[in-house]
PDB file of C-alpha atoms in Angstrom:
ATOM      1  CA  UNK A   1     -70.512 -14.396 -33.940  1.00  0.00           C
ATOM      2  CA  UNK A   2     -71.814 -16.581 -37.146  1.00  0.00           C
ATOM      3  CA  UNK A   3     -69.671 -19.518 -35.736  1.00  0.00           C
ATOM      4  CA  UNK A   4     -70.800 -19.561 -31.920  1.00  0.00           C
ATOM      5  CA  UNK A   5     -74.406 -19.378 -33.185  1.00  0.00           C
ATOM      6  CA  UNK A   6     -73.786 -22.117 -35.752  1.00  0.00           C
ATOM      7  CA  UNK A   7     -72.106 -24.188 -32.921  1.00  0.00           C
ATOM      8  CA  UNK A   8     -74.652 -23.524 -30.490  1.00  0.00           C
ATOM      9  CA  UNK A   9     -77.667 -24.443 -32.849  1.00  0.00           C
ATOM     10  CA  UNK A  10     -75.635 -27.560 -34.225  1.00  0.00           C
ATOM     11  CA  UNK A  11     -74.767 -29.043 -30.851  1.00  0.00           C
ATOM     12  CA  UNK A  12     -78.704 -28.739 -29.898  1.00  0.00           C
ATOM     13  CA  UNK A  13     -79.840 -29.921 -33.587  1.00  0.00           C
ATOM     14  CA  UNK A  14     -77.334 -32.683 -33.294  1.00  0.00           C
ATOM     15  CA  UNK A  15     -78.188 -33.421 -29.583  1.00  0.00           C
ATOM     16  CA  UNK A  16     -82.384 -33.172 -30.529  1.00  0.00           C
ATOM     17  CA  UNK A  17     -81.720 -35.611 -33.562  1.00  0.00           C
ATOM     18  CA  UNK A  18     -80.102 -38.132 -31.313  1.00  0.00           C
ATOM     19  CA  UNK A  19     -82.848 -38.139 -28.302  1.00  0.00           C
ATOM     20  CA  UNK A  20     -85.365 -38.824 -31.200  1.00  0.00           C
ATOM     21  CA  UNK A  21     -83.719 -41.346 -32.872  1.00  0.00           C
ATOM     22  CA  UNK A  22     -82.781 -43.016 -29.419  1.00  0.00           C
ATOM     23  CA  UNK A  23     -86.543 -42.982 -28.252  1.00  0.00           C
ATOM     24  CA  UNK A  24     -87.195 -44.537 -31.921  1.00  0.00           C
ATOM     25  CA  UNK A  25     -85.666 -46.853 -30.584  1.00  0.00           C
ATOM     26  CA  UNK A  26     -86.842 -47.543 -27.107  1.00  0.00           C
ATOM     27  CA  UNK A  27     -90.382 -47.692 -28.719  1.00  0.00           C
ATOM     28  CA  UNK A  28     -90.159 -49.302 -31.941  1.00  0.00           C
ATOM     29  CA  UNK A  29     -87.334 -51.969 -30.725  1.00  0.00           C
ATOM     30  CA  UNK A  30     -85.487 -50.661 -33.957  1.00  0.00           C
ATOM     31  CA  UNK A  31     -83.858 -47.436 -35.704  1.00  0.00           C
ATOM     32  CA  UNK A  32     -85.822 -45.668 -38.167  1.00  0.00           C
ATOM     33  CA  UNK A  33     -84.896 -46.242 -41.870  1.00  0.00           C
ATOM     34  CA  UNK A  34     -85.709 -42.873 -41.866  1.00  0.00           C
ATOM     35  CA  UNK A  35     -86.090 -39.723 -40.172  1.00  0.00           C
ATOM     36  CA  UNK A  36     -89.542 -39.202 -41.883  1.00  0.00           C
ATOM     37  CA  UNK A  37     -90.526 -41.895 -40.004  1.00  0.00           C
ATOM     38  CA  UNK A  38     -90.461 -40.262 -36.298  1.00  0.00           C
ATOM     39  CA  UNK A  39     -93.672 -39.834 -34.839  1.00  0.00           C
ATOM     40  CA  UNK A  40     -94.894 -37.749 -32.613  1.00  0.00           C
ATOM     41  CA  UNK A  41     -92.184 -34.737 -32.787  1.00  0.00           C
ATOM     42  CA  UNK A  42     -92.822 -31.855 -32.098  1.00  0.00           C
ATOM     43  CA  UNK A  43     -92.952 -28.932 -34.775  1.00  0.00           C
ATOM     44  CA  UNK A  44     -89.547 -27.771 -33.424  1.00  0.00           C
ATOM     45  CA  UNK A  45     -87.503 -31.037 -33.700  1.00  0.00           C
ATOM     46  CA  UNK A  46     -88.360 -30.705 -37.499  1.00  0.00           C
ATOM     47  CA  UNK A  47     -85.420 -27.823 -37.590  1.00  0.00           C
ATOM     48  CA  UNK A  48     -83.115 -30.750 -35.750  1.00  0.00           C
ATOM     49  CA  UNK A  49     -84.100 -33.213 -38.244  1.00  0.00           C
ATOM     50  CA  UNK A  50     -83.827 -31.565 -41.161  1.00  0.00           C
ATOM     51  CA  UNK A  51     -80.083 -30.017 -40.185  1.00  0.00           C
ATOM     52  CA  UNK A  52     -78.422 -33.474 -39.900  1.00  0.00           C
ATOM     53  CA  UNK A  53     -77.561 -36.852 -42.475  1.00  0.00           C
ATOM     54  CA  UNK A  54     -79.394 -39.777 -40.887  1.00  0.00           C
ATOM     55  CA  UNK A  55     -78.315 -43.386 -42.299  1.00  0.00           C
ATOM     56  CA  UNK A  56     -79.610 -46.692 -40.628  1.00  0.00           C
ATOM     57  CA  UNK A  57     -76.490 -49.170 -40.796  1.00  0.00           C
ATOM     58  CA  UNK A  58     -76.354 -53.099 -39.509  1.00  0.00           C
ATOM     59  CA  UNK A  59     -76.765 -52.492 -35.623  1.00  0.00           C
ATOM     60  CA  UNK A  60     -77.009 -48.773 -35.569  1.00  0.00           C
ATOM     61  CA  UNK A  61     -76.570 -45.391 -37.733  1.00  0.00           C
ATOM     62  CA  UNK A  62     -74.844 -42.706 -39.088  1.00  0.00           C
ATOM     63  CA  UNK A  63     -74.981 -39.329 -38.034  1.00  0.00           C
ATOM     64  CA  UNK A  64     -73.450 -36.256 -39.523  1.00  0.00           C
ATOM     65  CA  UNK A  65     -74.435 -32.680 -38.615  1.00  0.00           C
ATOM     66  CA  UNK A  66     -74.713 -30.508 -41.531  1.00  0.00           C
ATOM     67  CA  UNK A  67     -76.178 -27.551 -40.397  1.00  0.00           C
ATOM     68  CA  UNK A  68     -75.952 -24.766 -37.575  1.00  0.00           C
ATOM     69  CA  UNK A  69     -77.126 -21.682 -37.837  1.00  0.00           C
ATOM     70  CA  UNK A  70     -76.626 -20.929 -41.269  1.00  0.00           C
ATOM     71  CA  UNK A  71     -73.404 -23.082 -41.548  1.00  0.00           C
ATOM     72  CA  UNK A  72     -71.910 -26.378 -41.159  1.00  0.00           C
ATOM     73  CA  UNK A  73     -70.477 -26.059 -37.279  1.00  0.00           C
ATOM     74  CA  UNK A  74     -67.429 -27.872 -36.018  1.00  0.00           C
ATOM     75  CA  UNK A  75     -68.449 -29.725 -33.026  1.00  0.00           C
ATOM     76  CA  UNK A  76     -66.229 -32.087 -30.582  1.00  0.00           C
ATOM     77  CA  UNK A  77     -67.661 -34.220 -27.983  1.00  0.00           C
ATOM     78  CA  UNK A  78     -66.083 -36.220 -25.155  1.00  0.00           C
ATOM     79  CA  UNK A  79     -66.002 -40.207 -25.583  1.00  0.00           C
ATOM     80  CA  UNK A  80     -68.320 -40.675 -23.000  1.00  0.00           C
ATOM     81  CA  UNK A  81     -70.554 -38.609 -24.351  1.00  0.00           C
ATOM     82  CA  UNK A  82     -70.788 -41.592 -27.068  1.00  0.00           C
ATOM     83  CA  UNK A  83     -71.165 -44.568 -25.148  1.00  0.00           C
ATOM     84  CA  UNK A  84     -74.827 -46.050 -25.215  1.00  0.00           C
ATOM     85  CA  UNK A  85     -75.766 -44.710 -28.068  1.00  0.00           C
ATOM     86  CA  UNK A  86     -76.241 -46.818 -31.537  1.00  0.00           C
ATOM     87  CA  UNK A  87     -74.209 -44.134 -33.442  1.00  0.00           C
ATOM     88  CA  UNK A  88     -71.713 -46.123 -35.168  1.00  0.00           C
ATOM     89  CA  UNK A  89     -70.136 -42.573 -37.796  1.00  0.00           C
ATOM     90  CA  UNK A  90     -70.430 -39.109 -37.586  1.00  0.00           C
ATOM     91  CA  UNK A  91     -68.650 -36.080 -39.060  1.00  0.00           C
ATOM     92  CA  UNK A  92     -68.666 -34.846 -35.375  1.00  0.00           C
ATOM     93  CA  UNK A  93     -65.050 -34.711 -33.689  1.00  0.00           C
ATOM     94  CA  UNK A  94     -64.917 -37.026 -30.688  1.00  0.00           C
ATOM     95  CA  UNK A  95     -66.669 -40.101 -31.986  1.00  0.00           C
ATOM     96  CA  UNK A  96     -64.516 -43.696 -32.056  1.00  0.00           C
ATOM     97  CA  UNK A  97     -65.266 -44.538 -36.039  1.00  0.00           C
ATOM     98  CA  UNK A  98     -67.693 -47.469 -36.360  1.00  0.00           C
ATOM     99  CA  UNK A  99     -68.259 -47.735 -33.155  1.00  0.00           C
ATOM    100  CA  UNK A 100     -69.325 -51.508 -31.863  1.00  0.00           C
ATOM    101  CA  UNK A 101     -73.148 -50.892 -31.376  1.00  0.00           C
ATOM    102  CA  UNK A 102     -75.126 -52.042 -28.631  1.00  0.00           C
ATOM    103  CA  UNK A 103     -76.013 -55.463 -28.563  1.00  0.00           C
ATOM    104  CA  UNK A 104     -79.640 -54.929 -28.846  1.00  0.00           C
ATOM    105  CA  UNK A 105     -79.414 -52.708 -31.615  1.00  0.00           C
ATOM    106  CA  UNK A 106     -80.872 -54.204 -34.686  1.00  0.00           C
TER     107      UNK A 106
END
């Protein structure tokens, strides 16, 4: 039970922490250096936030999930799942390592 919970909350965490940082994006024209520096989130996208490792590379970031539930889940996406994003690492199964990141990415 602990480990479909602690999927189910990661995938969504993981999944809310990637639409922010996205639409960080589409506003700003950049990624955040940090995730502190979101705006306008609402008071339950600070549980997303603050269950994942957020690192601004060259041309994208780094995302690792490192909370569910109560645990570190083990979650597995589909490569298309990836494409379009600026996520260039993540501890999440499924990703192509270092991804090439878009070309507006900065």
């Amino acid at each position: 039970m602990k480990q479909q919970a602690d999927a189910k909350f990661g995938d969504q965490n993981f999944k809310t922490a990637i639409a922010l940082i996205e639409l960080y994006k589409v506003r700003y024209g950049h990624y955040p250096d940090a995730l502190r520096d979101i705006r306008y989130a609402g008071d339950w996208d600070a549980i997303a936030l603050n269950s994942v490792a957020y690192k601004r590379v060259d041309g994208g970031y780094e995302l690792d999930v490192v909370r569910g539930w109560v645990g570190r889940p083990t979650l597995s996406y589909p490569a298309d799942f990836w494409q379009g994003l600026g996520l260039v690492s993540s501890n999440v199964a499924g990703v192509p390592q270092r991804m090439a990141p878009p070309s507006s990415a900065r």
